[in-house]
Tab-separated table of C-alpha atoms in Angstrom:
chain	number	residue	atom	x	y	z
A	1430	MET	CA	-147.252	-41.893	-96.481
A	1431	VAL	CA	-144.440	-40.371	-97.704
A	1432	ILE	CA	-141.642	-42.878	-99.361
A	1433	ASN	CA	-137.850	-41.260	-99.392
A	1434	HIS	CA	-135.266	-42.823	-101.458
A	1435	ASP	CA	-132.968	-41.597	-98.612
A	1436	GLU	CA	-132.913	-38.458	-95.678
A	1437	ALA	CA	-132.141	-36.065	-98.150
A	1438	ALA	CA	-135.508	-36.695	-100.301
A	1439	ALA	CA	-137.373	-35.889	-97.282
A	1440	VAL	CA	-139.923	-32.543	-97.148
A	1441	ARG	CA	-139.751	-30.412	-94.088
A	1442	PRO	CA	-143.269	-30.571	-92.437
A	1443	LEU	CA	-144.359	-27.089	-93.542
A	1444	THR	CA	-143.675	-27.248	-96.767
A	1445	LEU	CA	-145.306	-31.165	-96.722
A	1446	ALA	CA	-148.766	-29.818	-95.597
A	1447	TRP	CA	-147.988	-26.532	-98.209
A	1448	VAL	CA	-147.698	-29.109	-101.215
A	1449	SER	CA	-150.486	-31.385	-99.920
A	1450	ARG	CA	-152.957	-28.329	-99.741
A	1451	HIS	CA	-152.315	-27.332	-103.330
A	1452	LEU	CA	-153.023	-30.926	-104.834
A	1453	GLU	CA	-156.524	-32.020	-105.816
A	1454	VAL	CA	-158.969	-33.534	-103.646
A	1455	GLY	CA	-158.192	-36.906	-102.998
A	1456	GLU	CA	-154.478	-36.897	-104.060
A	1457	ARG	CA	-151.424	-37.259	-101.515
A	1458	ILE	CA	-147.748	-37.757	-102.080
A	1459	VAL	CA	-146.608	-41.020	-102.161
A	1460	ARG	CA	-142.778	-40.662	-102.830
A	1461	THR	CA	-140.081	-38.290	-102.700
A	1462	GLU	CA	-136.743	-38.082	-104.700
A	1463	ALA	CA	-133.970	-36.093	-104.163
A	1464	LEU	CA	-132.835	-34.353	-107.930
A	1465	GLN	CA	-128.763	-34.117	-108.089
A	1466	GLY	CA	-127.487	-31.144	-109.933
A	1467	GLY	CA	-128.808	-27.920	-108.592
A	1468	ILE	CA	-126.225	-25.490	-107.447
A	1469	THR	CA	-128.614	-22.701	-105.918
A	1470	ALA	CA	-131.264	-24.780	-104.546
A	1471	GLU	CA	-132.676	-28.203	-103.379
A	1472	MET	CA	-134.594	-30.002	-106.169
A	1473	ARG	CA	-137.085	-33.098	-105.470
A	1474	ARG	CA	-139.450	-34.815	-107.494
A	1475	LEU	CA	-142.951	-35.844	-105.443
A	1476	THR	CA	-144.889	-38.618	-106.842
A	1477	ILE	CA	-148.716	-38.091	-106.648
A	1478	GLY	CA	-151.272	-40.782	-106.038
A	1479	THR	CA	-154.014	-39.439	-107.917
A	1480	ARG	CA	-157.912	-40.310	-107.142
A	1481	ASP	CA	-157.965	-42.932	-109.902
A	1482	GLY	CA	-155.328	-45.225	-108.507
A	1483	ARG	CA	-152.306	-43.702	-111.154
A	1484	THR	CA	-149.429	-41.150	-109.910
A	1485	ARG	CA	-147.973	-38.204	-111.691
A	1486	ASP	CA	-145.251	-35.699	-110.794
A	1487	LEU	CA	-144.115	-32.266	-109.378
A	1488	VAL	CA	-141.113	-30.437	-108.757
A	1489	LEU	CA	-140.468	-28.695	-105.415
A	1490	ARG	CA	-137.376	-26.276	-105.650
A	1491	THR	CA	-136.638	-25.221	-102.296
A	1492	PHE	CA	-133.821	-22.692	-101.625
A	1493	VAL	CA	-132.221	-23.151	-98.062
A	1494	ASP	CA	-128.387	-21.960	-98.467
A	1495	PRO	CA	-128.520	-18.364	-96.552
A	1496	PHE	CA	-126.560	-16.623	-99.164
A	1497	TYR	CA	-129.396	-17.682	-101.756
A	1498	VAL	CA	-132.539	-17.459	-98.973
A	1499	GLU	CA	-131.425	-13.171	-99.039
A	1500	ARG	CA	-132.128	-13.634	-103.367
A	1501	ALA	CA	-134.666	-16.286	-103.336
A	1502	GLU	CA	-137.916	-13.806	-103.114
A	1503	ASP	CA	-136.684	-12.085	-106.359
A	1504	TRP	CA	-135.956	-15.431	-108.407
A	1505	LEU	CA	-138.708	-16.861	-107.199
A	1506	ASN	CA	-141.017	-14.288	-108.447
A	1507	ARG	CA	-139.489	-13.778	-111.651
A	1508	GLU	CA	-139.379	-17.795	-112.264
A	1509	ALA	CA	-143.471	-18.074	-111.678
A	1510	GLY	CA	-143.637	-14.878	-113.641
A	1511	THR	CA	-141.888	-16.583	-116.514
A	1512	LEU	CA	-143.504	-19.597	-116.326
A	1513	THR	CA	-146.887	-18.176	-116.563
A	1514	LEU	CA	-145.597	-15.978	-119.328
A	1515	LEU	CA	-144.484	-19.068	-121.384
A	1516	ALA	CA	-147.320	-21.272	-121.069
A	1517	GLY	CA	-148.148	-21.958	-124.672
A	1518	THR	CA	-145.392	-19.972	-126.562
A	1519	GLY	CA	-143.969	-23.389	-127.596
A	1520	VAL	CA	-141.258	-23.407	-125.165
A	1521	PRO	CA	-141.164	-26.612	-123.028
A	1522	ALA	CA	-141.102	-24.877	-119.923
A	1523	PRO	CA	-142.774	-26.344	-116.725
A	1524	GLY	CA	-146.279	-25.296	-115.398
A	1525	LEU	CA	-146.119	-23.335	-112.285
A	1526	VAL	CA	-148.443	-25.049	-109.500
A	1527	VAL	CA	-147.657	-22.396	-106.412
A	1528	VAL	CA	-144.986	-20.437	-104.969
A	1529	ASP	CA	-143.892	-18.788	-101.806
A	1530	PRO	CA	-141.263	-16.711	-102.186
A	1531	THR	CA	-140.900	-15.086	-98.350
A	1532	ALA	CA	-141.326	-18.635	-97.038
A	1533	ALA	CA	-144.934	-17.485	-95.356
A	1534	HIS	CA	-146.009	-21.251	-95.648
A	1535	CYS	CA	-142.929	-23.175	-95.726
A	1536	GLU	CA	-139.343	-23.759	-93.716
A	1537	TYR	CA	-137.839	-21.781	-96.560
A	1538	PRO	CA	-138.716	-20.404	-100.349
A	1539	SER	CA	-140.071	-22.672	-102.317
A	1540	LEU	CA	-141.813	-23.522	-105.873
A	1541	LEU	CA	-143.672	-25.820	-106.582
A	1542	ARG	CA	-144.162	-26.734	-110.598
A	1543	THR	CA	-145.270	-29.484	-113.055
A	1544	HIS	CA	-142.915	-31.939	-113.734
A	1545	LEU	CA	-141.467	-32.295	-117.380
A	1546	PRO	CA	-140.508	-35.766	-119.078
A	1547	GLY	CA	-136.929	-36.608	-120.228
A	1548	ARG	CA	-133.838	-35.701	-118.431
A	1549	THR	CA	-130.318	-34.296	-118.354
A	1550	VAL	CA	-127.974	-35.326	-120.504
A	1551	LEU	CA	-123.919	-34.648	-119.648
A	1552	ASP	CA	-122.246	-36.909	-121.119
A	1553	ASP	CA	-119.739	-36.817	-124.212
A	1554	GLU	CA	-121.523	-39.449	-125.720
A	1555	GLY	CA	-123.940	-38.076	-128.780
A	1556	LEU	CA	-123.079	-34.555	-128.256
A	1557	GLU	CA	-123.009	-33.817	-132.088
A	1558	THR	CA	-126.498	-34.571	-132.132
A	1559	ARG	CA	-127.305	-32.569	-129.162
A	1560	VAL	CA	-125.480	-29.666	-129.774
A	1561	PRO	CA	-127.514	-28.312	-132.619
A	1562	LEU	CA	-130.650	-29.120	-130.875
A	1563	LEU	CA	-129.747	-26.601	-127.649
A	1564	ALA	CA	-128.603	-24.422	-130.396
A	1565	ARG	CA	-132.044	-24.378	-131.908
A	1566	GLN	CA	-133.782	-24.002	-128.908
A	1567	LEU	CA	-131.872	-21.104	-127.830
A	1568	VAL	CA	-132.921	-18.975	-131.008
A	1569	ALA	CA	-136.230	-20.122	-130.293
A	1570	ILE	CA	-136.223	-18.159	-126.694
A	1571	HIS	CA	-134.660	-15.418	-128.105
A	1572	THR	CA	-137.610	-15.025	-130.444
A	1573	LEU	CA	-139.993	-14.413	-127.552
A	1574	ARG	CA	-141.149	-11.254	-127.308
A	1575	PRO	CA	-143.146	-10.221	-124.091
A	1576	ALA	CA	-145.662	-7.917	-123.328
A	1577	GLU	CA	-143.421	-6.878	-120.599
A	1578	GLN	CA	-139.771	-6.935	-120.563
A	1579	PRO	CA	-137.670	-8.511	-118.153
A	1580	ARG	CA	-135.204	-6.369	-116.478
A	1581	GLU	CA	-132.148	-5.993	-117.857
A	1582	TYR	CA	-128.854	-8.632	-117.540
A	1583	GLU	CA	-127.042	-8.583	-114.629
A	1584	THR	CA	-122.918	-9.196	-115.304
A	1585	LEU	CA	-121.388	-11.758	-113.137
A	1586	THR	CA	-117.890	-10.807	-112.822
A	1587	THR	CA	-116.170	-7.815	-112.614
A	1588	ALA	CA	-112.418	-7.260	-113.927
A	1589	ASP	CA	-111.325	-7.225	-110.126
A	1590	THR	CA	-113.261	-10.408	-108.607
A	1591	VAL	CA	-111.762	-12.981	-111.400
A	1592	VAL	CA	-110.023	-15.572	-109.645
A	1593	VAL	CA	-107.082	-17.034	-111.772
A	1594	PRO	CA	-106.663	-20.813	-111.529
A	1595	LYS	CA	-103.479	-22.211	-110.239
A	1596	GLY	CA	-100.956	-22.810	-113.070
A	1597	ALA	CA	-103.016	-20.569	-115.492
A	1598	ASP	CA	-101.692	-18.907	-118.565
A	1599	ALA	CA	-101.230	-15.690	-116.810
A	1600	ALA	CA	-100.635	-13.636	-119.703
A	1601	ALA	CA	-103.922	-15.042	-121.409
A	1602	TRP	CA	-105.795	-14.405	-118.431
A	1603	ALA	CA	-104.421	-10.482	-118.247
A	1604	ALA	CA	-105.433	-9.805	-121.666
A	1605	ALA	CA	-108.792	-11.605	-120.914
A	1606	ILE	CA	-109.649	-9.437	-117.791
A	1607	ASP	CA	-108.458	-6.521	-119.781
A	1608	VAL	CA	-111.393	-7.224	-122.425
A	1609	ILE	CA	-114.205	-7.402	-119.510
A	1610	ARG	CA	-112.381	-3.708	-118.390
A	1611	LYS	CA	-113.578	-2.076	-121.423
A	1612	PRO	CA	-117.610	-0.968	-121.419
A	1613	ALA	CA	-119.899	-3.343	-122.977
A	1614	PRO	CA	-120.596	-3.363	-126.583
A	1615	PRO	CA	-123.805	-2.156	-127.931
A	1616	TYR	CA	-126.371	-4.576	-128.599
A	1617	GLU	CA	-129.725	-5.480	-129.745
A	1618	GLY	CA	-132.267	-6.759	-126.845
A	1619	ARG	CA	-133.735	-10.239	-126.731
A	1620	PHE	CA	-135.271	-12.590	-124.484
A	1621	LEU	CA	-132.516	-14.087	-122.625
A	1622	HIS	CA	-132.782	-17.468	-119.986
A	1623	ARG	CA	-129.414	-16.426	-118.405
A	1624	ASP	CA	-128.720	-19.771	-117.335
A	1625	PHE	CA	-128.992	-21.809	-120.460
A	1626	HIS	CA	-126.785	-24.931	-120.616
A	1627	PRO	CA	-127.014	-28.764	-121.050
A	1628	GLY	CA	-127.767	-29.047	-116.784
A	1629	ASN	CA	-131.233	-26.900	-117.746
A	1630	VAL	CA	-132.276	-28.715	-120.413
A	1631	LEU	CA	-134.541	-32.000	-120.347
A	1632	PHE	CA	-133.766	-34.921	-123.297
A	1633	ASP	CA	-135.865	-37.816	-124.410
A	1634	VAL	CA	-133.688	-40.291	-125.802
A	1635	PRO	CA	-135.217	-43.220	-127.206
A	1636	PRO	CA	-133.385	-46.295	-126.204
A	1637	SER	CA	-133.692	-48.156	-129.451
A	1638	THR	CA	-132.709	-45.057	-131.628
A	1639	PRO	CA	-130.568	-42.200	-129.897
A	1640	ALA	CA	-130.143	-40.593	-132.835
A	1641	GLY	CA	-133.666	-39.822	-132.423
A	1642	VAL	CA	-132.805	-37.798	-129.079
A	1643	ARG	CA	-135.078	-34.497	-128.879
A	1644	ILE	CA	-135.519	-31.420	-126.146
A	1645	SER	CA	-138.383	-32.203	-124.020
A	1646	GLY	CA	-138.070	-29.253	-121.375
A	1647	VAL	CA	-136.239	-26.607	-120.352
A	1648	VAL	CA	-135.872	-25.524	-117.070
A	1649	ASP	CA	-134.797	-23.079	-114.240
A	1650	TRP	CA	-136.324	-20.092	-115.185
A	1651	ALA	CA	-135.420	-17.912	-111.963
A	1652	GLN	CA	-133.112	-15.095	-113.927
A	1653	PRO	CA	-134.886	-14.386	-117.265
A	1654	SER	CA	-133.610	-11.281	-118.562
A	1655	TRP	CA	-133.514	-8.715	-121.483
A	1656	GLY	CA	-129.843	-8.446	-123.335
A	1657	PRO	CA	-127.667	-9.702	-125.809
A	1658	ALA	CA	-128.008	-13.079	-127.370
A	1659	ASP	CA	-124.231	-13.502	-127.192
A	1660	LEU	CA	-124.225	-13.306	-123.512
A	1661	ASP	CA	-126.720	-16.520	-123.593
A	1662	ALA	CA	-124.755	-18.436	-126.091
A	1663	ALA	CA	-121.617	-17.409	-124.586
A	1664	HIS	CA	-122.975	-19.085	-120.848
A	1665	CYS	CA	-123.958	-22.255	-122.877
A	1666	SER	CA	-120.393	-22.170	-124.621
A	1667	THR	CA	-118.658	-22.132	-121.172
A	1668	ASN	CA	-120.554	-24.824	-119.969
A	1669	LEU	CA	-119.855	-26.945	-122.936
A	1670	ALA	CA	-116.293	-26.197	-122.901
A	1671	LEU	CA	-116.210	-27.018	-119.101
A	1672	LEU	CA	-118.203	-30.205	-119.721
A	1673	HIS	CA	-116.993	-31.685	-122.732
A	1674	GLY	CA	-113.705	-29.391	-123.658
A	1675	PRO	CA	-112.655	-26.380	-124.903
A	1676	ALA	CA	-113.415	-27.382	-128.699
A	1677	TRP	CA	-117.664	-27.482	-128.182
A	1678	GLY	CA	-117.537	-24.093	-126.339
A	1679	LEU	CA	-115.965	-22.733	-129.836
A	1680	ARG	CA	-118.336	-24.960	-131.836
A	1681	PHE	CA	-121.780	-23.590	-130.162
A	1682	ALA	CA	-121.566	-20.115	-131.473
A	1683	GLU	CA	-121.485	-21.376	-135.150
A	1684	ALA	CA	-124.184	-23.908	-134.422
A	1685	TYR	CA	-126.357	-21.339	-133.106
A	1686	GLU	CA	-126.202	-19.190	-136.313
A	1687	GLU	CA	-126.478	-22.259	-138.412
A	1688	ALA	CA	-129.767	-22.726	-136.328
A	1689	GLY	CA	-130.864	-19.249	-137.520
A	1690	GLY	CA	-129.616	-17.044	-134.488
A	1691	VAL	CA	-127.829	-13.698	-134.807
A	1692	LEU	CA	-124.781	-12.800	-132.792
A	1693	ALA	CA	-122.511	-9.612	-132.736
A	1694	ALA	CA	-121.306	-8.913	-136.376
A	1695	VAL	CA	-117.940	-7.273	-134.976
A	1696	ALA	CA	-115.388	-9.943	-133.656
A	1697	SER	CA	-114.502	-7.903	-130.839
A	1698	GLU	CA	-117.773	-7.484	-129.612
A	1699	ARG	CA	-118.216	-11.638	-129.797
A	1700	LEU	CA	-115.052	-11.914	-127.938
A	1701	TYR	CA	-116.150	-9.387	-125.049
A	1702	TRP	CA	-119.461	-11.637	-124.203
A	1703	ARG	CA	-117.809	-15.021	-124.646
A	1704	VAL	CA	-114.405	-13.467	-122.242
A	1705	ARG	CA	-116.948	-12.095	-119.770
A	1706	ASP	CA	-118.844	-15.431	-119.393
A	1707	GLY	CA	-116.119	-17.732	-119.170
A	1708	LEU	CA	-114.374	-15.349	-116.323
A	1709	ALA	CA	-117.511	-15.414	-114.568
A	1710	PHE	CA	-116.718	-19.264	-113.909
A	1711	SER	CA	-113.488	-18.481	-112.138
A	1712	GLU	CA	-115.175	-17.403	-109.162
A	1713	ASP	CA	-117.443	-20.897	-108.978
A	1714	VAL	CA	-115.285	-23.482	-110.272
A	1715	GLN	CA	-115.597	-25.457	-107.172
A	1716	LEU	CA	-119.621	-25.197	-106.948
A	1717	VAL	CA	-119.628	-26.067	-110.809
A	1718	ALA	CA	-117.529	-29.012	-110.311
A	1719	GLN	CA	-119.244	-30.674	-107.897
A	1720	SER	CA	-122.723	-30.591	-109.479
A	1721	TRP	CA	-121.148	-32.040	-111.926
A	1722	ARG	CA	-119.866	-34.692	-110.298
A	1723	GLU	CA	-123.118	-35.551	-108.135
A	1724	ALA	CA	-124.756	-35.694	-111.478
A	1725	GLY	CA	-122.211	-38.800	-112.647
A	1726	ARG	CA	-119.236	-36.771	-114.003
A	1727	ALA	CA	-117.064	-37.952	-111.545
A	1728	GLU	CA	-113.882	-37.464	-113.423
A	1729	LEU	CA	-114.702	-33.757	-113.337
A	1730	THR	CA	-112.771	-32.630	-110.342
A	1731	THR	CA	-112.331	-28.859	-109.506
A	1732	ARG	CA	-108.788	-29.254	-110.989
A	1733	ALA	CA	-109.803	-30.872	-114.255
A	1734	VAL	CA	-112.509	-28.120	-114.873
A	1735	GLU	CA	-110.076	-25.239	-114.100
A	1736	GLU	CA	-107.719	-26.810	-116.793
A	1737	ARG	CA	-110.586	-26.880	-119.270
A	1738	LEU	CA	-111.430	-23.009	-118.398
A	1739	ASP	CA	-107.921	-21.859	-118.581
A	1740	ALA	CA	-107.847	-23.948	-121.983
A	1741	TYR	CA	-111.040	-22.307	-123.084
A	1742	ILE	CA	-110.042	-18.986	-122.180
A	1743	THR	CA	-106.812	-19.154	-123.793
A	1744	ALA	CA	-108.425	-20.574	-127.085
A	1745	LEU	CA	-111.176	-17.860	-127.044
A	1746	LEU	CA	-107.689	-15.400	-127.352
A	1747	ASP	CA	-106.299	-17.218	-129.999
A	1748	ALA	CA	-109.693	-17.729	-132.217
A	1749	PRO	CA	-109.495	-16.335	-135.517
A	1750	GLY	CA	-112.404	-13.271	-135.766
């Protein structure tokens, strides 16, 4: 019997049968729970009852939105390949159980993976401890040298698709858009997560000693790429700026270098990657803000996030060097 927290947690019949076929003999799903915070896919935690009376957890990722279903085969194949690649590397990624990228067995394209301990932490409290951990983890990811190089990174915006927020500093945004009209700077390729940010990182936070927090997992490996370390660092920076304020977005690059990471040596090249990533958020502010509110940050309205994005873009252009 499957016990649901609510209707949203229910697993569709074909998918339920598919998952059940890939459990160990004598195992069964005893509970499902919808996980909040996902933008592109539905996420559910499945609690599995084992033959010896214990339980273990798996995570089911399902693409249902037509826009993302069209891209699901590519993303799920890439994620499955990456999870296999990361096994044994020291990067705390989930293990792959099974994938159905074309919905041959499930109602929608789906991937089943192991569940990692820990939780996402999006609160302001304790951020000064978590930022260096994020930086060190990203540096570790960038040191990976897979035998088969992933595809080159894709840009997520163009100068013509940027959406300038209402009331934004028009001069600053015009200058920022001019920055990304230029050709991309040369770079030394690195293995990129391509969506590394606090919402895709799990933390183990001991209740008695919060300062002993550690990273227990990195998830959402749907878009691994080959490209500049600056781009991954910039993406985490933008997320930090919108979640916690522009100063934290500016701080992350320093933390990344303090952790041993290497970013572009020329200030204009650093600016290019930071601005490119920041502007990419202009087209998805509403979706991003909604996912964060669902994850507990009720004050992050679309307008509040737009204002932070405006402040961050302005701060990038004003930042020395």
